[in-house]
Amino acid sequence: MDKLCCFKSSYSQLVGSRSSSSTGKGKCHEGSIKYGFSLVKGRANHPMEDYHVAKFVQIQDKELGLFAIYDGHLGDRVPAYLQKHLFTNILREEFWDDPTLSISKAYESTDQAILSNSSDLGRGGSTAVTAILINGRRLWVANVGDSRAVLSRKGQAVQMTTDHEPNTERGSIETKGGFVSNLPGDVPRVNGQLAVSRAFGDKSLKSHLRSDPDVQNTDIDVDTDILILASDGLWKVMANQEAVDVATRMRDPQKAAKQLTAEALKRDSKDDISCIVVQFR
């Protein structure tokens, strides 16, 4: 409980208001690991729906890097809720004993809380990609939806997440009584509406959707250069290796994140574009 209280105290410094277009940077206590982020509103005629987390916090003898992109749809209430609660919920579980189980349980319980509060949070939803870095040496990544995490090892892109797309999970959707539309000129959609097969929220579609995450972990070794977290506003127009090539050419992770969002805009990405670059070397 002491660890959780300490975490909540640190985390309270992070959440709060965020502008529709924002950028920033930070580093771990020793300064050896740095991060930068850039969030840019898309061209759609609605307010910015992406939220992020980028922060190092100290919990007794451990330093945690907490990084996340939450890509909302049909409003920003669900991603705002995730920004405030998901990491707290993960660490409230037995995270130190079983990180994979804790992350999975927290994703599910957080989704249930969102659905239970739909009168306040609305009918929208959100994808999520989260990364927890323990003492700069062990990385746990999880995702729901099509926001993505990509590592660079010796300059080579390694995707750490699974894109949850309706066509790839058609069997699960149809088993639950839903369907996947494939209309000309449009992307596949669950029940003709949602372009991802897993998400937080979306109460009207939840009986046909999943909210359980894919969870991966890896060691951060001397070959690991950077980690990129981004919403699909980036990945729709840029391949993993292209993003890694852009980010590894720059020594400042904030400039790298800004360059990636700028390049996505240049390539006519119309969605909100959010990106975090964590630099290990």
Tab-separated table of N, CA, C and O in Angstrom, residues 128-130 139-153 155-165 168 214-218 224 226-232 234-236 238-244:
chain	number	residue	atom	x	y	z
A	128	ALA	N	-5.589	2.168	-26.774
A	128	ALA	CA	-4.528	2.444	-25.803
A	128	ALA	C	-3.278	1.657	-26.154
A	128	ALA	O	-3.360	0.506	-26.594
A	129	VAL	N	-2.141	2.288	-25.978
A	129	VAL	CA	-0.871	1.578	-25.946
A	129	VAL	C	-0.107	2.110	-24.745
A	129	VAL	O	0.021	3.328	-24.574
A	130	THR	N	0.327	1.211	-23.879
A	130	THR	CA	1.026	1.606	-22.656
A	130	THR	C	2.374	0.907	-22.575
A	130	THR	O	2.531	-0.231	-23.026
A	139	LEU	N	11.102	-3.807	-19.975
A	139	LEU	CA	10.008	-3.067	-20.598
A	139	LEU	C	8.781	-3.963	-20.753
A	139	LEU	O	8.874	-5.085	-21.260
A	140	TRP	N	7.635	-3.430	-20.315
A	140	TRP	CA	6.350	-4.116	-20.473
A	140	TRP	C	5.452	-3.243	-21.333
A	140	TRP	O	5.197	-2.091	-21.004
A	141	VAL	N	4.972	-3.802	-22.432
A	141	VAL	CA	4.146	-3.058	-23.384
A	141	VAL	C	2.811	-3.773	-23.543
A	141	VAL	O	2.753	-5.002	-23.604
A	142	ALA	N	1.730	-3.011	-23.604
A	142	ALA	CA	0.396	-3.584	-23.811
A	142	ALA	C	-0.397	-2.667	-24.729
A	142	ALA	O	-0.133	-1.462	-24.798
A	143	ASN	N	-1.369	-3.256	-25.429
A	143	ASN	CA	-2.211	-2.415	-26.279
A	143	ASN	C	-3.582	-3.021	-26.508
A	143	ASN	O	-3.787	-4.234	-26.420
A	144	VAL	N	-4.523	-2.120	-26.759
A	144	VAL	CA	-5.872	-2.446	-27.207
A	144	VAL	C	-6.164	-1.507	-28.367
A	144	VAL	O	-6.063	-0.283	-28.217
A	145	GLY	N	-6.473	-2.053	-29.531
A	145	GLY	CA	-6.754	-1.224	-30.693
A	145	GLY	C	-5.571	-1.129	-31.634
A	145	GLY	O	-4.759	-2.054	-31.734
A	146	ASP	N	-5.425	0.020	-32.320
A	146	ASP	CA	-4.397	0.143	-33.352
A	146	ASP	C	-3.341	1.203	-33.060
A	146	ASP	O	-2.549	1.539	-33.944
A	147	SER	N	-3.295	1.723	-31.847
A	147	SER	CA	-2.114	2.487	-31.441
A	147	SER	C	-0.984	1.493	-31.241
A	147	SER	O	-1.212	0.372	-30.791
A	148	ARG	N	0.235	1.888	-31.534
A	148	ARG	CA	1.309	0.901	-31.711
A	148	ARG	C	2.581	1.308	-30.989
A	148	ARG	O	2.866	2.490	-30.814
A	149	ALA	N	3.356	0.303	-30.556
A	149	ALA	CA	4.682	0.504	-29.979
A	149	ALA	C	5.711	-0.212	-30.844
A	149	ALA	O	5.536	-1.381	-31.194
A	150	VAL	N	6.793	0.498	-31.169
A	150	VAL	CA	7.850	-0.051	-32.008
A	150	VAL	C	9.194	0.226	-31.348
A	150	VAL	O	9.488	1.368	-30.990
A	151	LEU	N	9.982	-0.812	-31.184
A	151	LEU	CA	11.352	-0.691	-30.665
A	151	LEU	C	12.335	-0.626	-31.830
A	151	LEU	O	12.080	-1.173	-32.901
A	152	SER	N	13.466	0.004	-31.586
A	152	SER	CA	14.587	-0.060	-32.518
A	152	SER	C	15.741	-0.787	-31.854
A	152	SER	O	16.182	-0.396	-30.770
A	153	ARG	N	16.182	-1.861	-32.491
A	153	ARG	CA	17.368	-2.597	-32.035
A	153	ARG	C	18.416	-2.559	-33.143
A	153	ARG	O	18.193	-3.081	-34.230
A	155	GLY	N	19.024	-0.186	-34.924
A	155	GLY	CA	18.427	0.518	-36.052
A	155	GLY	C	17.346	-0.238	-36.782
A	155	GLY	O	16.755	0.288	-37.731
A	156	GLN	N	17.027	-1.458	-36.341
A	156	GLN	CA	16.000	-2.260	-36.986
A	156	GLN	C	14.701	-2.218	-36.191
A	156	GLN	O	14.707	-2.424	-34.974
A	157	ALA	N	13.595	-1.960	-36.872
A	157	ALA	CA	12.297	-1.827	-36.214
A	157	ALA	C	11.764	-3.180	-35.762
A	157	ALA	O	11.784	-4.156	-36.516
A	158	VAL	N	11.276	-3.224	-34.519
A	158	VAL	CA	10.650	-4.425	-33.957
A	158	VAL	C	9.298	-4.002	-33.384
A	158	VAL	O	9.244	-3.258	-32.401
A	159	GLN	N	8.203	-4.453	-33.977
A	159	GLN	CA	6.873	-4.077	-33.477
A	159	GLN	C	6.566	-4.877	-32.219
A	159	GLN	O	6.640	-6.104	-32.209
A	160	MET	N	6.189	-4.151	-31.156
A	160	MET	CA	5.939	-4.776	-29.853
A	160	MET	C	4.455	-4.990	-29.583
A	160	MET	O	4.096	-5.555	-28.555
A	161	THR	N	3.594	-4.524	-30.463
A	161	THR	CA	2.152	-4.598	-30.244
A	161	THR	C	1.469	-5.277	-31.420
A	161	THR	O	2.067	-5.462	-32.480
A	162	THR	N	0.205	-5.611	-31.221
A	162	THR	CA	-0.615	-6.217	-32.261
A	162	THR	C	-1.740	-5.259	-32.637
A	162	THR	O	-2.482	-4.804	-31.756
A	163	ASP	N	-1.864	-4.938	-33.913
A	163	ASP	CA	-2.965	-4.080	-34.355
A	163	ASP	C	-4.260	-4.893	-34.351
A	163	ASP	O	-4.360	-5.922	-35.022
A	164	HIS	N	-5.230	-4.439	-33.589
A	164	HIS	CA	-6.506	-5.151	-33.483
A	164	HIS	C	-7.485	-4.587	-34.509
A	164	HIS	O	-8.182	-3.613	-34.243
A	165	GLU	N	-7.521	-5.213	-35.663
A	165	GLU	CA	-8.337	-4.747	-36.779
A	165	GLU	C	-9.511	-5.693	-36.998
A	165	GLU	O	-9.391	-6.903	-36.797
A	168	THR	N	-8.957	-8.993	-39.028
A	168	THR	CA	-8.113	-10.024	-38.418
A	168	THR	C	-8.804	-10.711	-37.252
A	168	THR	O	-8.414	-11.812	-36.875
A	214	ASP	N	-3.098	-7.239	-25.636
A	214	ASP	CA	-1.910	-8.047	-25.892
A	214	ASP	C	-0.782	-7.453	-25.062
A	214	ASP	O	-0.591	-6.231	-25.052
A	215	VAL	N	-0.038	-8.308	-24.368
A	215	VAL	CA	1.028	-7.847	-23.479
A	215	VAL	C	2.345	-8.510	-23.888
A	215	VAL	O	2.399	-9.727	-24.088
A	216	GLN	N	3.388	-7.718	-24.023
A	216	GLN	CA	4.718	-8.215	-24.365
A	216	GLN	C	5.737	-7.608	-23.406
A	216	GLN	O	5.521	-6.530	-22.849
A	217	ASN	N	6.838	-8.307	-23.210
A	217	ASN	CA	7.914	-7.741	-22.396
A	217	ASN	C	9.257	-8.095	-23.003
A	217	ASN	O	9.392	-9.076	-23.732
A	218	THR	N	10.243	-7.275	-22.703
A	218	THR	CA	11.572	-7.497	-23.250
A	218	THR	C	12.609	-6.801	-22.374
A	218	THR	O	12.286	-5.886	-21.612
A	224	THR	N	19.450	-1.815	-27.817
A	224	THR	CA	18.164	-1.127	-27.908
A	224	THR	C	18.381	0.380	-27.996
A	224	THR	O	18.973	0.985	-27.107
A	226	ILE	N	15.783	3.024	-29.329
A	226	ILE	CA	14.644	3.881	-29.010
A	226	ILE	C	13.365	3.057	-28.938
A	226	ILE	O	13.301	1.922	-29.413
A	227	LEU	N	12.346	3.668	-28.333
A	227	LEU	CA	10.984	3.148	-28.330
A	227	LEU	C	10.077	4.251	-28.860
A	227	LEU	O	10.180	5.398	-28.435
A	228	ILE	N	9.201	3.900	-29.800
A	228	ILE	CA	8.221	4.848	-30.328
A	228	ILE	C	6.824	4.347	-29.987
A	228	ILE	O	6.482	3.199	-30.276
A	229	LEU	N	6.040	5.193	-29.329
A	229	LEU	CA	4.613	4.942	-29.143
A	229	LEU	C	3.868	5.975	-29.980
A	229	LEU	O	4.208	7.160	-29.927
A	230	ALA	N	2.852	5.540	-30.718
A	230	ALA	CA	2.117	6.512	-31.526
A	230	ALA	C	0.717	6.017	-31.827
A	230	ALA	O	0.450	4.811	-31.846
A	231	SER	N	-0.172	6.963	-32.075
A	231	SER	CA	-1.532	6.644	-32.501
A	231	SER	C	-1.517	6.299	-33.986
A	231	SER	O	-0.521	6.504	-34.693
A	232	ASP	N	-2.647	5.796	-34.474
A	232	ASP	CA	-2.686	5.356	-35.870
A	232	ASP	C	-2.614	6.530	-36.843
A	232	ASP	O	-2.399	6.313	-38.039
A	234	LEU	N	-0.186	8.335	-37.108
A	234	LEU	CA	1.173	8.178	-37.639
A	234	LEU	C	1.294	6.911	-38.473
A	234	LEU	O	1.782	6.931	-39.602
A	235	TRP	N	0.827	5.791	-37.905
A	235	TRP	CA	1.077	4.492	-38.539
A	235	TRP	C	0.279	4.290	-39.818
A	235	TRP	O	0.642	3.442	-40.644
A	236	LYS	N	-0.783	5.040	-40.025
A	236	LYS	CA	-1.537	4.930	-41.285
A	236	LYS	C	-0.720	5.399	-42.478
A	236	LYS	O	-0.984	4.993	-43.614
A	238	MET	N	2.940	5.833	-42.274
A	238	MET	CA	4.371	5.600	-42.117
A	238	MET	C	4.629	4.176	-41.641
A	238	MET	O	4.023	3.718	-40.675
A	239	ALA	N	5.538	3.492	-42.309
A	239	ALA	CA	5.926	2.141	-41.906
A	239	ALA	C	6.803	2.191	-40.662
A	239	ALA	O	7.435	3.216	-40.365
A	240	ASN	N	6.849	1.079	-39.932
A	240	ASN	CA	7.647	1.014	-38.705
A	240	ASN	C	9.094	1.431	-38.942
A	240	ASN	O	9.662	2.230	-38.182
A	241	GLN	N	9.703	0.874	-39.987
A	241	GLN	CA	11.119	1.159	-40.235
A	241	GLN	C	11.338	2.609	-40.628
A	241	GLN	O	12.348	3.215	-40.246
A	242	GLU	N	10.406	3.188	-41.361
A	242	GLU	CA	10.511	4.606	-41.710
A	242	GLU	C	10.532	5.468	-40.455
A	242	GLU	O	11.327	6.410	-40.340
A	243	ALA	N	9.640	5.156	-39.502
A	243	ALA	CA	9.583	5.928	-38.264
A	243	ALA	C	10.874	5.782	-37.473
A	243	ALA	O	11.407	6.760	-36.926
A	244	VAL	N	11.384	4.575	-37.391
A	244	VAL	CA	12.650	4.328	-36.687
A	244	VAL	C	13.787	5.093	-37.357
A	244	VAL	O	14.630	5.710	-36.688
